[in-house]
Coordinates of C-alpha atoms and ligand atoms in Angstrom, one line a residue:
X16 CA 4.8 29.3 1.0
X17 CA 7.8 31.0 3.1
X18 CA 11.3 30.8 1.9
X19 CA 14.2 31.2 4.0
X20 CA 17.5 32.7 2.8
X21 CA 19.1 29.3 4.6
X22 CA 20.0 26.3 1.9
X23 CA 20.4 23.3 4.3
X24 CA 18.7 21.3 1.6
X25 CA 21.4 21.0 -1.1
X26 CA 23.8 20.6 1.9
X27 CA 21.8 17.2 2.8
X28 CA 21.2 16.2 -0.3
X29 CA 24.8 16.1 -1.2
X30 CA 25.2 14.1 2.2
X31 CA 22.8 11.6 1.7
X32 CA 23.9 11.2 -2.2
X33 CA 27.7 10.2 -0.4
X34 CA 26.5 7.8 2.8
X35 CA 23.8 6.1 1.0
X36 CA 23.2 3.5 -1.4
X37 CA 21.7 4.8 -4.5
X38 CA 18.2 2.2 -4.4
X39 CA 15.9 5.1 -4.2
X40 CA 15.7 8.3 -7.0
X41 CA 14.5 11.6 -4.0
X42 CA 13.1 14.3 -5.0
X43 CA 15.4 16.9 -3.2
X44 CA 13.4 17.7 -0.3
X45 CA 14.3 17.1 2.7
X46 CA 11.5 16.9 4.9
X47 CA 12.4 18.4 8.7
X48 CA 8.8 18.1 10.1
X49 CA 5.3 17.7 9.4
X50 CA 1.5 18.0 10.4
X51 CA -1.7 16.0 8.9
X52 CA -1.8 16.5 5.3
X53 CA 1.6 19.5 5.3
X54 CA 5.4 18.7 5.6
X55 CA 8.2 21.7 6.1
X56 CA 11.9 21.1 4.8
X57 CA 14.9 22.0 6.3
X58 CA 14.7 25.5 4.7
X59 CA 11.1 26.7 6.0
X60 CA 8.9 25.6 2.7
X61 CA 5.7 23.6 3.1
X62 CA 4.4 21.4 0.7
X63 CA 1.0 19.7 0.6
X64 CA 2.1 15.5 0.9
X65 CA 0.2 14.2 -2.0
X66 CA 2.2 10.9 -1.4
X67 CA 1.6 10.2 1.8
X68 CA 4.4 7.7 2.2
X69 CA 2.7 5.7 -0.5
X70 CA -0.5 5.5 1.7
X71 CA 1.3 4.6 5.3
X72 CA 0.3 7.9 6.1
X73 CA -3.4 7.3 5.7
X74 CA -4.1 9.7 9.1
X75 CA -2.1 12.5 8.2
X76 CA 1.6 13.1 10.2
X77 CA 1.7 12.8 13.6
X78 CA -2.0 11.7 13.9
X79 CA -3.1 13.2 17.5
X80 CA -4.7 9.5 18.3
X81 CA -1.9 7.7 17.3
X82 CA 0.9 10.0 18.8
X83 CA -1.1 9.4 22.1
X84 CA -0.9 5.6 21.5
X85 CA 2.3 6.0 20.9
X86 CA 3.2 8.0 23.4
X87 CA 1.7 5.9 26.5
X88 CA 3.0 2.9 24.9
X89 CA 6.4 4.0 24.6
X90 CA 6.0 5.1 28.9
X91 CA 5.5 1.5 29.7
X92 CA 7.0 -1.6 27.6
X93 CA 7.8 -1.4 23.9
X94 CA 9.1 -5.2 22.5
X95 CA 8.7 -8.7 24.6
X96 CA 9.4 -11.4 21.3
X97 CA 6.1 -13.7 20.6
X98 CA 7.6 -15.5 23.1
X99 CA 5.9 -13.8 25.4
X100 CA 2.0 -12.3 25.8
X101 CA 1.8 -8.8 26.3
X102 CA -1.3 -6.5 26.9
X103 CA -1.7 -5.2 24.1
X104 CA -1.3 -8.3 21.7
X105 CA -4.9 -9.9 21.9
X106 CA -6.6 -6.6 21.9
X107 CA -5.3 -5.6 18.6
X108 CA -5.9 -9.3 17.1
X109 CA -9.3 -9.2 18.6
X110 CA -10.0 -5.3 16.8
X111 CA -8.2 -6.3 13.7
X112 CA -10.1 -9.5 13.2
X113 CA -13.3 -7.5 13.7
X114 CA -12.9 -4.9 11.5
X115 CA -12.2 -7.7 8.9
X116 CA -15.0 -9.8 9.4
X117 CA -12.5 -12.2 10.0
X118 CA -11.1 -15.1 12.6
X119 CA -7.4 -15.0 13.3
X120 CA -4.6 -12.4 12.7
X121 CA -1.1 -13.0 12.5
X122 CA 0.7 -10.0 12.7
X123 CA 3.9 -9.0 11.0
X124 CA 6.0 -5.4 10.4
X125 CA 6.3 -4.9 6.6
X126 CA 4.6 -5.5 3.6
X127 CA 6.7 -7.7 2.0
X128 CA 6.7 -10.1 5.0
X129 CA 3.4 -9.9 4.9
X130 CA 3.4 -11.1 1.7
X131 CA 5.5 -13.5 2.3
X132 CA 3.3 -15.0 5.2
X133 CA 0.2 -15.3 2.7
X134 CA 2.6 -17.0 0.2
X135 CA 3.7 -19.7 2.8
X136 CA 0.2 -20.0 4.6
X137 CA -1.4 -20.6 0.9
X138 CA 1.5 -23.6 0.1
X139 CA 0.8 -25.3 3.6
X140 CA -2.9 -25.1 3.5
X141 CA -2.5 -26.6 -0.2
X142 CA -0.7 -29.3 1.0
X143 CA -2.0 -30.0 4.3
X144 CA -6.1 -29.2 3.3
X145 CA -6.2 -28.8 -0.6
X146 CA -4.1 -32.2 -0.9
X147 CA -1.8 -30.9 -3.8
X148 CA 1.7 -33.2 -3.6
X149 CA 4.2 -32.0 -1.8
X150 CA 6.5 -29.2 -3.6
X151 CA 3.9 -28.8 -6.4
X152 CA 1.8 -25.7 -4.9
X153 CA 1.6 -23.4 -7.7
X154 CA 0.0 -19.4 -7.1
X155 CA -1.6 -17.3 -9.9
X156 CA 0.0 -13.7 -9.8
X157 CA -1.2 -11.1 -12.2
X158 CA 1.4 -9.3 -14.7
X159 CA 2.5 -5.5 -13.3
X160 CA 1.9 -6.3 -9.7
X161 CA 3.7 -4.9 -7.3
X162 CA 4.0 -7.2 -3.6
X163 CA 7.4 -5.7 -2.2
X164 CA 11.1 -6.5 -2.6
X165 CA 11.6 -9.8 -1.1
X166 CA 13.5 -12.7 -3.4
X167 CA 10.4 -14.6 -4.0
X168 CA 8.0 -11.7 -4.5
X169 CA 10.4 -10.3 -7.3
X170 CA 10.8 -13.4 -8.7
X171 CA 7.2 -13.0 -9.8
X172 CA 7.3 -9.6 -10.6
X173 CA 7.3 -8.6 -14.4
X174 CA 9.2 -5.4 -13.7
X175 CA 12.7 -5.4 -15.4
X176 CA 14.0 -3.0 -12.5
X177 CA 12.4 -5.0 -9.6
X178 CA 13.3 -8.5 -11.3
X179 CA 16.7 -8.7 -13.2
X180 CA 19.8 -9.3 -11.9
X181 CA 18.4 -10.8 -8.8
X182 CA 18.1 -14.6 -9.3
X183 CA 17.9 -17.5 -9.3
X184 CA 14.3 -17.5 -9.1
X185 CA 11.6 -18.9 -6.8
X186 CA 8.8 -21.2 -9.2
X187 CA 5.8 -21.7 -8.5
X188 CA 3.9 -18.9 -10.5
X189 CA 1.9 -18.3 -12.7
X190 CA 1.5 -14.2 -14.2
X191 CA -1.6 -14.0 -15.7
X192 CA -2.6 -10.2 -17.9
X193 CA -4.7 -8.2 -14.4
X194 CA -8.0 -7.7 -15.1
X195 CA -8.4 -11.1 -17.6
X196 CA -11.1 -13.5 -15.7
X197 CA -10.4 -16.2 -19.3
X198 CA -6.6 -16.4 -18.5
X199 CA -6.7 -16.7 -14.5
X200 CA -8.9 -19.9 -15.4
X201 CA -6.8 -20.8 -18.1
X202 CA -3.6 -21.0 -15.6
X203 CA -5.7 -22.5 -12.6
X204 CA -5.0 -26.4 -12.0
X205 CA -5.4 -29.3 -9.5
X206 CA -1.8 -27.9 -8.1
X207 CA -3.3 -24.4 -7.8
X208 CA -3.4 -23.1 -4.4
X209 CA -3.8 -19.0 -4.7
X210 CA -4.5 -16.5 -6.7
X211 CA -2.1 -13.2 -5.1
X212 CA -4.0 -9.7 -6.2
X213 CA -3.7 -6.1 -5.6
X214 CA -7.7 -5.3 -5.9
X215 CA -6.1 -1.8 -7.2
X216 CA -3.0 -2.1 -8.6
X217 CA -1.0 0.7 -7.2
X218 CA 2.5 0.8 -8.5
X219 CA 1.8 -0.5 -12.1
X220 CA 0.0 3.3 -11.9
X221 CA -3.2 2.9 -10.0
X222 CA -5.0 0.1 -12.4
X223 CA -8.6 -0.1 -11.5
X224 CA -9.9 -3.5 -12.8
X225 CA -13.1 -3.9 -15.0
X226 CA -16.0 -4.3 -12.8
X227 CA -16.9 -7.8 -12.1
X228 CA -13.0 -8.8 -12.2
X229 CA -13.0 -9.0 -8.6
X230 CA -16.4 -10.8 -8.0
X231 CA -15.0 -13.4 -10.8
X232 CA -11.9 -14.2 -9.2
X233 CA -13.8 -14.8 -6.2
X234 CA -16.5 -16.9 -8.1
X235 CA -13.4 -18.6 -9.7
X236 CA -11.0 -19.1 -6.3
X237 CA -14.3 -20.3 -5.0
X238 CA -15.1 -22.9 -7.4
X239 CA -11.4 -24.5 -8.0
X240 CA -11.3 -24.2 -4.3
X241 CA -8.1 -22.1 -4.3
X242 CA -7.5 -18.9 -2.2
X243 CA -8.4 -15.7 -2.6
X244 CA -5.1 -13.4 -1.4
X245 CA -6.2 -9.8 -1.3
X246 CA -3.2 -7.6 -1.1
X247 CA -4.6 -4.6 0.0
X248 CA -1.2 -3.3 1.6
X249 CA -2.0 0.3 -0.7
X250 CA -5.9 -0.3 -1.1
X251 CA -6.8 -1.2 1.6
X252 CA -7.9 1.1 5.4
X253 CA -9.8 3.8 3.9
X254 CA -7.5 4.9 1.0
X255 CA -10.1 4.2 -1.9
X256 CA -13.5 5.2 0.0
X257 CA -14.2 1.5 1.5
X258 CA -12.6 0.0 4.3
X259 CA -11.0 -2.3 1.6
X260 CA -11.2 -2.2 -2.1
X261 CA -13.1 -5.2 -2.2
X262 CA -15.7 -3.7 -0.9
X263 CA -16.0 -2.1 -3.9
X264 CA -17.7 -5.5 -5.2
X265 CA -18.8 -6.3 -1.7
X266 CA -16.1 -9.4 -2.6
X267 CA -14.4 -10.7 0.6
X268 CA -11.6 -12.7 -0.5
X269 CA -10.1 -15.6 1.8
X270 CA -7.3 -13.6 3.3
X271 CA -6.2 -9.9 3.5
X272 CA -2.7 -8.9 3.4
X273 CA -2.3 -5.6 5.1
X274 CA 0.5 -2.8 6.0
X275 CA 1.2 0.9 5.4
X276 CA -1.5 2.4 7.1
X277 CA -1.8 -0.2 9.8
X278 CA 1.1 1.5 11.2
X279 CA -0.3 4.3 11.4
X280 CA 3.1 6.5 9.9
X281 CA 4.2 5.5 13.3
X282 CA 5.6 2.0 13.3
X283 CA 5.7 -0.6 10.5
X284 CA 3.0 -2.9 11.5
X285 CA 1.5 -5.5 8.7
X286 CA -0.4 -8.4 9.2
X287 CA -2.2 -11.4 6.9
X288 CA -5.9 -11.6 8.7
X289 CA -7.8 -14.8 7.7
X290 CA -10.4 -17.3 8.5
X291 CA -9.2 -20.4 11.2
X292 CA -9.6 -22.8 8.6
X293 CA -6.9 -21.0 6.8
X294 CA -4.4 -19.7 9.4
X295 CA -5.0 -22.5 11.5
X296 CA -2.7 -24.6 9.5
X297 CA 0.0 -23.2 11.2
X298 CA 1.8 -24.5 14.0
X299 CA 4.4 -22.8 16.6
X300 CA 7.9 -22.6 15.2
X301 CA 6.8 -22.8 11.8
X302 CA 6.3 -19.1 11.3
X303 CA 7.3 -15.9 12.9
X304 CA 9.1 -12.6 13.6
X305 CA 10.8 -10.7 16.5
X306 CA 9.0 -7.8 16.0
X307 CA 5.8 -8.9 14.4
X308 CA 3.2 -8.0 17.1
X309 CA 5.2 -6.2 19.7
X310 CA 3.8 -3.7 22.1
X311 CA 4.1 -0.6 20.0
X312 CA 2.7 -1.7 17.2
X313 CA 0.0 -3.1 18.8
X314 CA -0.8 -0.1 20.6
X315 CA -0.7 2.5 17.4
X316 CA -2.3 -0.8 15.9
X317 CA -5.7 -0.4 17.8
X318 CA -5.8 2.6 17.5
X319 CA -5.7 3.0 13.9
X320 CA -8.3 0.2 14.1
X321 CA -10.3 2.6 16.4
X322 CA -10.1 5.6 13.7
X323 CA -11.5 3.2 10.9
X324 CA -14.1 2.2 13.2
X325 CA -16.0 4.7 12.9
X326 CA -15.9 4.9 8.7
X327 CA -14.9 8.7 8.8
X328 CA -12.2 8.4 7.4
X329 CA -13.4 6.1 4.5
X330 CA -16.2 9.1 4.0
X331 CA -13.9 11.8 3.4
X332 CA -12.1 9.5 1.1
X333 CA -15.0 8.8 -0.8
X334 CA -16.2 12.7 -1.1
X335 CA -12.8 14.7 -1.6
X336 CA -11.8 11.3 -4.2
X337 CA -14.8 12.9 -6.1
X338 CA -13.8 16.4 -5.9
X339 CA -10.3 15.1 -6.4
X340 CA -11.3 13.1 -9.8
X341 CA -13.3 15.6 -11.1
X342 CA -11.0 18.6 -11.0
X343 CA -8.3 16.0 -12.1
X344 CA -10.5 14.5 -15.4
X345 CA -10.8 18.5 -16.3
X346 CA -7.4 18.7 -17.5
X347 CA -7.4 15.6 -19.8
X348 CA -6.8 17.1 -23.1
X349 CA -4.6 19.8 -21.4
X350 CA -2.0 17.7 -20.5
X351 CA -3.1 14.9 -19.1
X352 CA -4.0 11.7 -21.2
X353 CA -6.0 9.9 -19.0
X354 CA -6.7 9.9 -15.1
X355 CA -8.0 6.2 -13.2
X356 CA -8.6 5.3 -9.7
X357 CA -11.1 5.8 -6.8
X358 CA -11.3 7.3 -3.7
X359 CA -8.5 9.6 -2.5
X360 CA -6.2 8.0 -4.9
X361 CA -5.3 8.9 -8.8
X362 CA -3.2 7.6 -11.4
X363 CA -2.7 10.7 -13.9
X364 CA -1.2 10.4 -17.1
X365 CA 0.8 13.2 -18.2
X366 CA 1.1 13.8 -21.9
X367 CA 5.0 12.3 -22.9
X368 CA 5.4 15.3 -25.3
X369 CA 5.1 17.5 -22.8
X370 CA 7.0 16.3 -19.5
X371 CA 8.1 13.0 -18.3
X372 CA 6.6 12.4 -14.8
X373 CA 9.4 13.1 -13.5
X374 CA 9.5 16.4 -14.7
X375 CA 6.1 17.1 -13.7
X376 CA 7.0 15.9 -9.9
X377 CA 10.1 17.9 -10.1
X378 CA 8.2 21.4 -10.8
X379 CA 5.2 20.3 -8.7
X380 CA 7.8 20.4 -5.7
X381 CA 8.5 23.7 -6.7
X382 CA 5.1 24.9 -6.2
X383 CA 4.7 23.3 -3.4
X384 CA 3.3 19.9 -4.1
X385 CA 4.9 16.8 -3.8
X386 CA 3.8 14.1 -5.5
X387 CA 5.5 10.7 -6.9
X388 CA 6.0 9.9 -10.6
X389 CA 5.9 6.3 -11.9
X390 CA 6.5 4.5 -15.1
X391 CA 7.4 7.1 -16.8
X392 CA 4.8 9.1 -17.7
X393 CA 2.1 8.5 -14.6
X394 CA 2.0 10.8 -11.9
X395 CA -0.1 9.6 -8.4
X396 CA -1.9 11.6 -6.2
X397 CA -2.4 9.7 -3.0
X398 CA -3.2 12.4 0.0
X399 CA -3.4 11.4 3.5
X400 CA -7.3 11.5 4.0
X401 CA -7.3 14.7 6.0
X402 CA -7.0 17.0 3.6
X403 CA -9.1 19.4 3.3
X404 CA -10.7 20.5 -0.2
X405 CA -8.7 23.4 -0.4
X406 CA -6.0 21.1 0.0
X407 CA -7.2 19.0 -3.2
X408 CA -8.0 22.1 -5.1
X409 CA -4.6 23.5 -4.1
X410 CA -3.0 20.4 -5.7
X411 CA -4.8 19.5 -9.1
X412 CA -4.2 23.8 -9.7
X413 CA -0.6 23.5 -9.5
X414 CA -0.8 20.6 -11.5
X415 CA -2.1 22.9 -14.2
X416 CA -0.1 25.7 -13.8
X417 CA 2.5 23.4 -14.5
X418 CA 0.7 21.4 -17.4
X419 CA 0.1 24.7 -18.8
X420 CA 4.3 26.5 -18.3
X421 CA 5.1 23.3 -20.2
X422 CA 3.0 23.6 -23.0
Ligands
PLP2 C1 0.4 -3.6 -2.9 C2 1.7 -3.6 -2.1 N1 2.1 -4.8 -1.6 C3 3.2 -4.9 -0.9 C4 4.0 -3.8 -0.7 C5 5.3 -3.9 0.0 O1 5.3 -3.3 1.3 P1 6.6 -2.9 2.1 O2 7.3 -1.8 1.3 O3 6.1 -2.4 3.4 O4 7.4 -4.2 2.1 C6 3.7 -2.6 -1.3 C7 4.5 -1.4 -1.1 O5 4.4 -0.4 -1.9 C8 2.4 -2.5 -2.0 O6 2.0 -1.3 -2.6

């Protein structure tokens, strides 16, 4: 790691501590440029991104393929409005749907819209297909989920921080305890419509569910005919070794709710991707956005279609997630309490009496390393998937150098 005698970073920390408002806790790097799985700060360090903008960047920085897309795309028309067709706008649907196994795509630009989307397509295919009475649609959410940062998805979220202080609240849901098949059929009824999922969850500290959870809830959704909404926003595109995280339980659920990686790190680009029966309840005007689907996104979207196409990328998750876990379930008993996930994606749980997370992410940085701390005591390790298994090595041993300075 190079150090430079120049100290631009405390300089722009101050800065953005003054002009911004204080919704986000940085660590204090401040990140100047960046290549596949490596980012350099304002003062010459590199650090290995174990984050990887909480899975957006999937394919590394400045993916050669998607810069490309990007690049062209940007040369020749970059936003009509649904209004109007563009080039690029079928292609994607058409690639999306396919890689999905799936009819129709409606594209959208973050997650939480995305989210949204599924939540209103789920109440209007209840009312309209389902026959539940009008205003009665109620969707099965599990407890610790994290969906985004809209009003309605907070208002189901059983986060203090993400909930309190922002109501009133939107009803209609029901938290059920994730990974408990006896309570989702306990809170299913005639008004049912949904049950809303992360297959993973990923904020609540990467919460793999017991196996069979998945195929249940499908069993379940399919048997109180009531949709299966699969947010795979962080599991889904390669992360955890399968296209989705379903595949896990070769389970496909009703609807996908995707983002992050979609874009590529390039754009935000989301989209809920669904059978006709489902989408096709829509009808124009009723649903929409200016930039959902626009050229640019559509291009970078294709072609981060075109990288998962060819399942490399869900390989090298799959074979550095097992270097990855192994190295990481080594230091359980020295400092870590207990490590979960799959693929290129872990949940580690530092011992409390010797760091918070915080702490662990803060002297992590120093090495070189940055990774993201959550809940307390859980740190995650989500690379982009080309790393290289130096680069995994070179994380989980800084993680015990630091385990082991604290001790
Ligand atoms: C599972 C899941 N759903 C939804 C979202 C919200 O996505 P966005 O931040 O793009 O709105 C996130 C973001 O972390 C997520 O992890």
């Amino acid at each position: 790691m190079s150090v430079m005698n120049t100290n631009r970073t405390a300089a722009a920390v101050v800065e953005a501590d003054r002009y911004t408002a204080h919704n986000y806790h940085p660590l204090p790097v401040v990140v100047a440029d960046a290549d596949g799985a490596w980012v350099t700060d304002v003062d010459g360090r590199r650090y290995l991104d174990c984050l990887a903008g909480y899975s957006a960047l999937n394919f590394g920085h400045r993916h050669p393929a998607l810069i490309d897309a990007a690049r062209k795309q940007l040369d020749r028309v970059t936003l009509t409005s649904r209004a109007f067709l563009h080039d690029q706008f079928a292609p994607f649907c058409r690639d999306l749907a396919e890689l999905c196994r799936m009819d129709l795509v409606l594209p959208m630009n973050t997650g939480a819209e995305a989210v949204e989307t599924a939540i209103k397509v789920a109440r209007k295919w209840g009312y309209k297909v389902k026959g539940v009475p009008d205003g009665q649609a109620t969707i099965v959410v599990a407890a610790d989920n994290f969906h985004g940062r809209t009003t309605t998805i907070i208002s189901f979220s059983t986060d203090p921080d993400a909930r309190n202080d922002f109501g009133p609240y939107t009803p209609g849901f029901r938290i059920v305890p994730y990974g408990d098949l006896a309570a989702m059929r306990e809170a299913i009824d005639e008004t049912t419509v949904a049950v809303l999922i992360e297959p993973i969850q990923g904020e609540a500290g990467v919460l793999v569910p017991p196996t069979g959870y998945l195929t249940g809830v499908r069993e379940l959704c399919t048997r109180e005919s009531v949709l299966f909404l699969a947010d795979e926003i962080q599991s889904g595109l390669g992360r955890t070794g399968e296209t989705f995280a379903c595949d896990h339980e070769g389970v496909v659920p009703d609807m996908y709710i995707l983002g992050k990686a979609l874009g590529g790190g390039v754009v935000p680009v989301s989209a809920v991707v669904s059978r006709s029966d489902v989408l096709g309840v829509l009808k124009p005007g009723e649903h929409g956005s200016t930039f959902g689907g626009n050229p640019l996104a559509c291009a970078v979207g294709i072609a981060v279609v075109d990288l998962l196409s060819t399942g490399e990328f869900q390989e090298r998750a799959r074979d550095l997630g097992a270097v990855l876990h192994s190295r990481l379930s080594d230091l359980i008993g020295h400092g870590v309490t207990a490590v979960r996930g799959r693929g290129l994606w872990a949940g580690v749980d530092i011992d409390p009496a010797l760091m918070t997370g915080r702490q662990a992410c803060e002297r992590l940085m120093a090495t070189g390393v940055l990774a993201k701390d959550t809940h307390g005591s859980t740190i995650r390790f989500a690379p982009p998937l080309v790393v290289t298994e130096s680069d995994v090595h070179f994380a989980v041993d800084h993680l015990a150098d630091v385990l082991h300075a604290g001790a």
